[in-house]
Short mmCIF file of C-alpha atoms and ligand atoms in Angstrom, two decimals:
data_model
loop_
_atom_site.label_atom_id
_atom_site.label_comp_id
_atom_site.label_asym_id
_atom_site.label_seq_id
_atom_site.Cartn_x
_atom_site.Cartn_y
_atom_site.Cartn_z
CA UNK N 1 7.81 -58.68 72.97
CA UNK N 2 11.06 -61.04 72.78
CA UNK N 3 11.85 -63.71 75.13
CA UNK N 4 15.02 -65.32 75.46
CA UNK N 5 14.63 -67.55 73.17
CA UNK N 6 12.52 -65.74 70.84
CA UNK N 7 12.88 -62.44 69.28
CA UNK N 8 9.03 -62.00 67.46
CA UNK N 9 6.23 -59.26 67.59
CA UNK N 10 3.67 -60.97 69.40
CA UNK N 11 1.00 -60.30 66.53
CA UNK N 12 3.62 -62.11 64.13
CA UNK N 13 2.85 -65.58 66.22
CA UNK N 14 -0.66 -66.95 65.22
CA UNK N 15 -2.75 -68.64 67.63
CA UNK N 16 -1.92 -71.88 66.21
CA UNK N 17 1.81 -73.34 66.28
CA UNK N 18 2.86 -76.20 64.48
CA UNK N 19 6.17 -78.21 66.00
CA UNK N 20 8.48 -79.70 64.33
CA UNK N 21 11.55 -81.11 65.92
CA UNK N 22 13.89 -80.00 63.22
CA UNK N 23 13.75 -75.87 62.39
CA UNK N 24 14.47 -76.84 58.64
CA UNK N 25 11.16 -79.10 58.86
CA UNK N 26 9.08 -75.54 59.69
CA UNK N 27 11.26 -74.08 56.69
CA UNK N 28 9.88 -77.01 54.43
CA UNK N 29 6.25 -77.02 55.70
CA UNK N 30 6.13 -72.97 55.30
CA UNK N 31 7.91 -73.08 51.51
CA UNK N 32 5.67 -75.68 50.73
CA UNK N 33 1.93 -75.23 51.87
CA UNK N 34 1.89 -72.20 53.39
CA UNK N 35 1.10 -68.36 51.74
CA UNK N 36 2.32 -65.10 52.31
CA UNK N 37 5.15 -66.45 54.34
CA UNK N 38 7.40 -64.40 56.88
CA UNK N 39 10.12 -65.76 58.80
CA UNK N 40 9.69 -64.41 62.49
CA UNK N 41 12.37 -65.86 64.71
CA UNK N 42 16.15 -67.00 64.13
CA UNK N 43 17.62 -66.74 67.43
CA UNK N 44 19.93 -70.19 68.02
CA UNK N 45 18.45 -70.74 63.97
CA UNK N 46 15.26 -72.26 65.53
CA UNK N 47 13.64 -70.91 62.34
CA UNK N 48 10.19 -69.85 62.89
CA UNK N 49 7.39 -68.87 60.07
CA UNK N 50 4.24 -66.80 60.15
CA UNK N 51 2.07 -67.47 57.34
CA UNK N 52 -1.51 -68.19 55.83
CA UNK N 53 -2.93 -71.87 55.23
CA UNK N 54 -6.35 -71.88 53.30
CA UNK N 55 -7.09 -68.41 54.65
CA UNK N 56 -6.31 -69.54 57.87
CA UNK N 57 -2.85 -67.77 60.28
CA UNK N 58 -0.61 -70.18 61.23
CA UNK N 59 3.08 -70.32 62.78
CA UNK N 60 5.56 -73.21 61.90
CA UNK N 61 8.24 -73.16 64.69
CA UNK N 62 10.88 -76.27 65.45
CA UNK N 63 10.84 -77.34 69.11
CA UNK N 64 14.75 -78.92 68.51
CA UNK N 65 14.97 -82.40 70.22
CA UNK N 66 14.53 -83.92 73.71
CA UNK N 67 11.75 -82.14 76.28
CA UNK N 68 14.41 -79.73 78.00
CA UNK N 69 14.06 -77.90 74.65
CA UNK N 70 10.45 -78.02 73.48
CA UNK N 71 9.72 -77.18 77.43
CA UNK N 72 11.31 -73.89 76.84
CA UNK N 73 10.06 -72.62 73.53
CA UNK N 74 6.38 -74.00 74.43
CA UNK N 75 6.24 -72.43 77.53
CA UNK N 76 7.37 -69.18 76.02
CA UNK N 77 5.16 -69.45 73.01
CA UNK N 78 1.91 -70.49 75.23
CA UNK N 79 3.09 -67.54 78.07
CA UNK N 80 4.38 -64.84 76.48
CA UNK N 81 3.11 -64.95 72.63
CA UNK N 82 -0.37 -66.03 73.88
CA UNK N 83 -0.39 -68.97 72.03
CA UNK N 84 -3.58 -71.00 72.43
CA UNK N 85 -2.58 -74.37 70.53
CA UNK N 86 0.00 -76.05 69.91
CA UNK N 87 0.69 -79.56 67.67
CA UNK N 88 3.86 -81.02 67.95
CA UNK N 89 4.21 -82.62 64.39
CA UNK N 90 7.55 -85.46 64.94
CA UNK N 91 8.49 -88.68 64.40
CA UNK N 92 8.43 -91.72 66.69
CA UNK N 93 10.61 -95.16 66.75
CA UNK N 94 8.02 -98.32 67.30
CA UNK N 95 7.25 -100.26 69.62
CA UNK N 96 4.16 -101.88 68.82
CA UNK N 97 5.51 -104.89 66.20
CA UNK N 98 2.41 -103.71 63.83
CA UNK N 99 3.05 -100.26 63.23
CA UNK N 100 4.60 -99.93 60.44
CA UNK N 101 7.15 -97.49 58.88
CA UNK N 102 5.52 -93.98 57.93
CA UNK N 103 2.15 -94.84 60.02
CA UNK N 104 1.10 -91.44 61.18
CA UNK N 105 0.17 -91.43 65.27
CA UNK N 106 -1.93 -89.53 66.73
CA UNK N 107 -1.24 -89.60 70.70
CA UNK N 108 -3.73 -89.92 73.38
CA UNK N 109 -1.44 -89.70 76.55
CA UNK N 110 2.47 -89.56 77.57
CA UNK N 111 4.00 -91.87 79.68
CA UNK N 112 7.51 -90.81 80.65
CA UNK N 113 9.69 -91.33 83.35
CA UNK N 114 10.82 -87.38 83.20
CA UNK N 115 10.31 -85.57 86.51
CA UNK N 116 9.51 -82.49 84.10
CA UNK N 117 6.22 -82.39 85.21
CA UNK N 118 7.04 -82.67 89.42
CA UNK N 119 10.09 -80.29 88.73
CA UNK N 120 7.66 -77.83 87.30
CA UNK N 121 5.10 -78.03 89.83
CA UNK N 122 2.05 -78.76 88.39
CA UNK N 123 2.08 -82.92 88.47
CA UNK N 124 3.72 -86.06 90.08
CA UNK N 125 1.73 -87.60 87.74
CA UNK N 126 3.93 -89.72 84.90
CA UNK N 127 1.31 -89.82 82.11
CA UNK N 128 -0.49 -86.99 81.07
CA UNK N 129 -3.03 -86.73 77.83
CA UNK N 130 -3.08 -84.26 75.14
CA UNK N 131 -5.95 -82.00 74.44
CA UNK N 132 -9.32 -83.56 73.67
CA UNK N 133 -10.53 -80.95 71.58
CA UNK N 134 -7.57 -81.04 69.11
CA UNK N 135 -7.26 -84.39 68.91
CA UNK N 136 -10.89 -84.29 67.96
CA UNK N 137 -10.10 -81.92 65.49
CA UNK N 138 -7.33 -83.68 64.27
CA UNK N 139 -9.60 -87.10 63.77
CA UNK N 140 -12.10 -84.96 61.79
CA UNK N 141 -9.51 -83.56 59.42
CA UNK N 142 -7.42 -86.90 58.93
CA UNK N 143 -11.17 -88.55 58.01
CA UNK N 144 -11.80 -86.04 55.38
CA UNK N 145 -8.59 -86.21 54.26
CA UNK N 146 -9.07 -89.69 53.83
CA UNK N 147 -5.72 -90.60 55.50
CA UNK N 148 -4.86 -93.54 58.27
CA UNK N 149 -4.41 -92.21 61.46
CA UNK N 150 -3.98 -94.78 64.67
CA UNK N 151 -3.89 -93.62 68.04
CA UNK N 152 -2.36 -94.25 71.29
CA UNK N 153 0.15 -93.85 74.36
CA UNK N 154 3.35 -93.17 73.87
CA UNK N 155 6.37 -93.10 75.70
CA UNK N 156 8.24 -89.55 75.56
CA UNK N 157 11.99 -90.42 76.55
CA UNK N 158 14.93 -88.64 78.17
CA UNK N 159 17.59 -91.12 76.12
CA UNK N 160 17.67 -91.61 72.58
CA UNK N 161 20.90 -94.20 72.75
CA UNK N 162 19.46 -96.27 75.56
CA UNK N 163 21.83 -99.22 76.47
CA UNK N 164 19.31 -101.92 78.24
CA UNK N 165 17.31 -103.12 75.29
CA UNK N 166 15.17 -104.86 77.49
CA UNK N 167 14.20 -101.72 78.96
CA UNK N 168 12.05 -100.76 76.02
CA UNK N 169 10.28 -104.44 76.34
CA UNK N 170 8.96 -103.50 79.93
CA UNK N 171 7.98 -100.22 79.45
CA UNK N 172 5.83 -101.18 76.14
CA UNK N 173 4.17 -104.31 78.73
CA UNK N 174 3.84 -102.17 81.90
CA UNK N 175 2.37 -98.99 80.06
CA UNK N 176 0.97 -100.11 77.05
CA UNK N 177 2.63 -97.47 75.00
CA UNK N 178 2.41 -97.98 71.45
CA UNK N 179 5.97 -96.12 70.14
CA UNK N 180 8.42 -93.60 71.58
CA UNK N 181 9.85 -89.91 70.95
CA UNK N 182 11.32 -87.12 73.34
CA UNK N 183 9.04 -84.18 73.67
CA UNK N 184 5.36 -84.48 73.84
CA UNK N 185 5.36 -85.09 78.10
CA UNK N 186 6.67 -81.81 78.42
CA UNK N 187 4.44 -80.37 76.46
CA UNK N 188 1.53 -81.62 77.65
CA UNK N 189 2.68 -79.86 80.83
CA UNK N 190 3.28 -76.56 79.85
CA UNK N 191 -0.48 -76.82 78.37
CA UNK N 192 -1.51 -77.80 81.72
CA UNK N 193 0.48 -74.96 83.65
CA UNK N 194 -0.92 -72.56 81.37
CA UNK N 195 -4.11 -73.57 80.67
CA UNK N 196 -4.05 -73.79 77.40
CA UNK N 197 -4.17 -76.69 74.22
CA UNK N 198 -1.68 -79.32 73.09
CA UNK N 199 -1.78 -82.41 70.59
CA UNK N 200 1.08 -84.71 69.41
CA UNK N 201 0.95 -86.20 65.81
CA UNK N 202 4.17 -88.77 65.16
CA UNK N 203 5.15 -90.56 61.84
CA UNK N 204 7.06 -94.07 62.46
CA UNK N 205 10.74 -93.22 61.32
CA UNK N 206 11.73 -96.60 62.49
CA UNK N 207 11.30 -99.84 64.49
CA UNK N 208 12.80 -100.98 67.54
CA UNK N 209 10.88 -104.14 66.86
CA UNK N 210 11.71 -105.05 63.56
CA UNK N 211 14.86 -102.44 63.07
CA UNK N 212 13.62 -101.15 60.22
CA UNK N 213 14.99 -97.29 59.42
CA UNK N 214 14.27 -94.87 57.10
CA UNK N 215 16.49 -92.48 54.62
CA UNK N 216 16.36 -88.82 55.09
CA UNK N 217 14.71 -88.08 51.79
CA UNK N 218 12.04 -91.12 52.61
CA UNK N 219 10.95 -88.83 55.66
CA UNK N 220 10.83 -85.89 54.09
CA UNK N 221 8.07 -86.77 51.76
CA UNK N 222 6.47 -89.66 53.79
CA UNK N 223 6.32 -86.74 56.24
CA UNK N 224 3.82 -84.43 54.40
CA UNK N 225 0.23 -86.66 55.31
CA UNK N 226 1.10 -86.12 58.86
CA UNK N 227 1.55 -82.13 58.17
CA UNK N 228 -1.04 -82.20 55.77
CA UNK N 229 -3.67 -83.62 58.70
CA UNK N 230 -2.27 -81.18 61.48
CA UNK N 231 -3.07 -78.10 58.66
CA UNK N 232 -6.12 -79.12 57.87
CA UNK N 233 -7.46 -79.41 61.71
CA UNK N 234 -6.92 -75.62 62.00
N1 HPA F 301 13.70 -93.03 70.20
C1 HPA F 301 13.37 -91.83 70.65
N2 HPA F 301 12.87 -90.90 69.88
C2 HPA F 301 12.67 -91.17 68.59
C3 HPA F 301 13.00 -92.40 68.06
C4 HPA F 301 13.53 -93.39 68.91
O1 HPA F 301 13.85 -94.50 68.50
N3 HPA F 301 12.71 -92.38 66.74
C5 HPA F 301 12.21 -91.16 66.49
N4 HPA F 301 12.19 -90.42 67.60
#
């Protein structure tokens, strides 16, 4: 049953969608952990894999960047593929002067200044939470993992190359939000419009603190305890 957006057999979606930002991320998490793999959507190349993870059906699926984006193929995925969960798996610059490069976040609540959610219809609200239960499941797997995990708000932003530096100040003060990325506010509301589950985990790709940045190939690797957590909470 295409959409738009996405041209899959609703049986070849699992239940379960992992996020990535980047649609070669989804190609790297399915060539690497995942069993009998089959790629089930190109359209715009925002690569898409159906495949097995200790038994278990799971889709990998980029999101692309910014919450225009992940609104659409969320709300399509959640709507039409009947999609019950889905974890955003991206990274995050700091805010928070102690996080530290490749910390993996798991987020409690958005704050954003994005009418997404008013636009929509379902909330004037400007900080909405991610689901309980996954989170919880997430915890659980990161624990037996035995990998760090710290938790918090974030702030999901409409501007990457913001120009008022002392913007980013206020906003960590006023709403206590530990780091910032692009997507997970609009995803959160799509999960609340449809009624169904959503969870945001982040690795720190850099600082706006203490400007520290990382290579390409650093984040690849760095990236796997993150994935590594969200697979495991299936
Ligand atoms: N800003 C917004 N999104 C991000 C950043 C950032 O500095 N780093 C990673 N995602």
């Amino acid at each position: 049953m295409p959409t738009p957006h996405i041209s899959s057999n609703i049986e070849d979606i699992a239940k379960t969608v992992l996020m990535p930002g980047d649609p070669l991320r989804a190609k790297f998490i399915a060539e690497t952990f995942l069993k009998d793999v089959k790629l089930v959507n190109q359209v715009r190349n925002m690569l898409a894999y159906t495949g097995t993870y200790k038994g278990k059906k799971v889709t990998v699926m980029g999101s692309g960047m910014g919450m225009p984006s992940i609104g659409i193929y969320s709300y399509e995925l959640f709507k039409f593929y009947d999609v019950e969960n889905i974890i955003r798996i991206g990274s995050c610059g700091a805010y928070d002067k102690d996080l530290k490069l490749f910390d993996v976040l798991l987020v409690s609540q958005a704050f954003s200044e994005s009418s997404f959610a008013k636009t929509m219809g379902i909330s004037n609200r400007h900080v909405l939470s991610a689901s309980k239960t996954l989170n919880n499941r997430i915890k659980r797997a990161a624990i037996k993992l035995n990998k760090p995990l710290k938790e918090g708000i974030i702030h999901s932003s409409d501007v990457f190359y913001r120009l008022d530096h002392q913007a980013y100040v206020d906003i960590y003060k006023k709403h206590h939000t530990i780091a910032v990325e692009m997507e997970s506010f609009a995803l959160f509301a799509n999960a609340k419009a449809l009624n169904r589950k959503a969870a945001c985990l982040l690795t720190v790709s850099d600082s706006l603190v203490n400007h520290e940045e990382t290579t390409s190939e650093q984040r690849e690797k760095a990236f796997t305890n993150m994935m590594e957590i969200a697979l495991n909470s299936i």
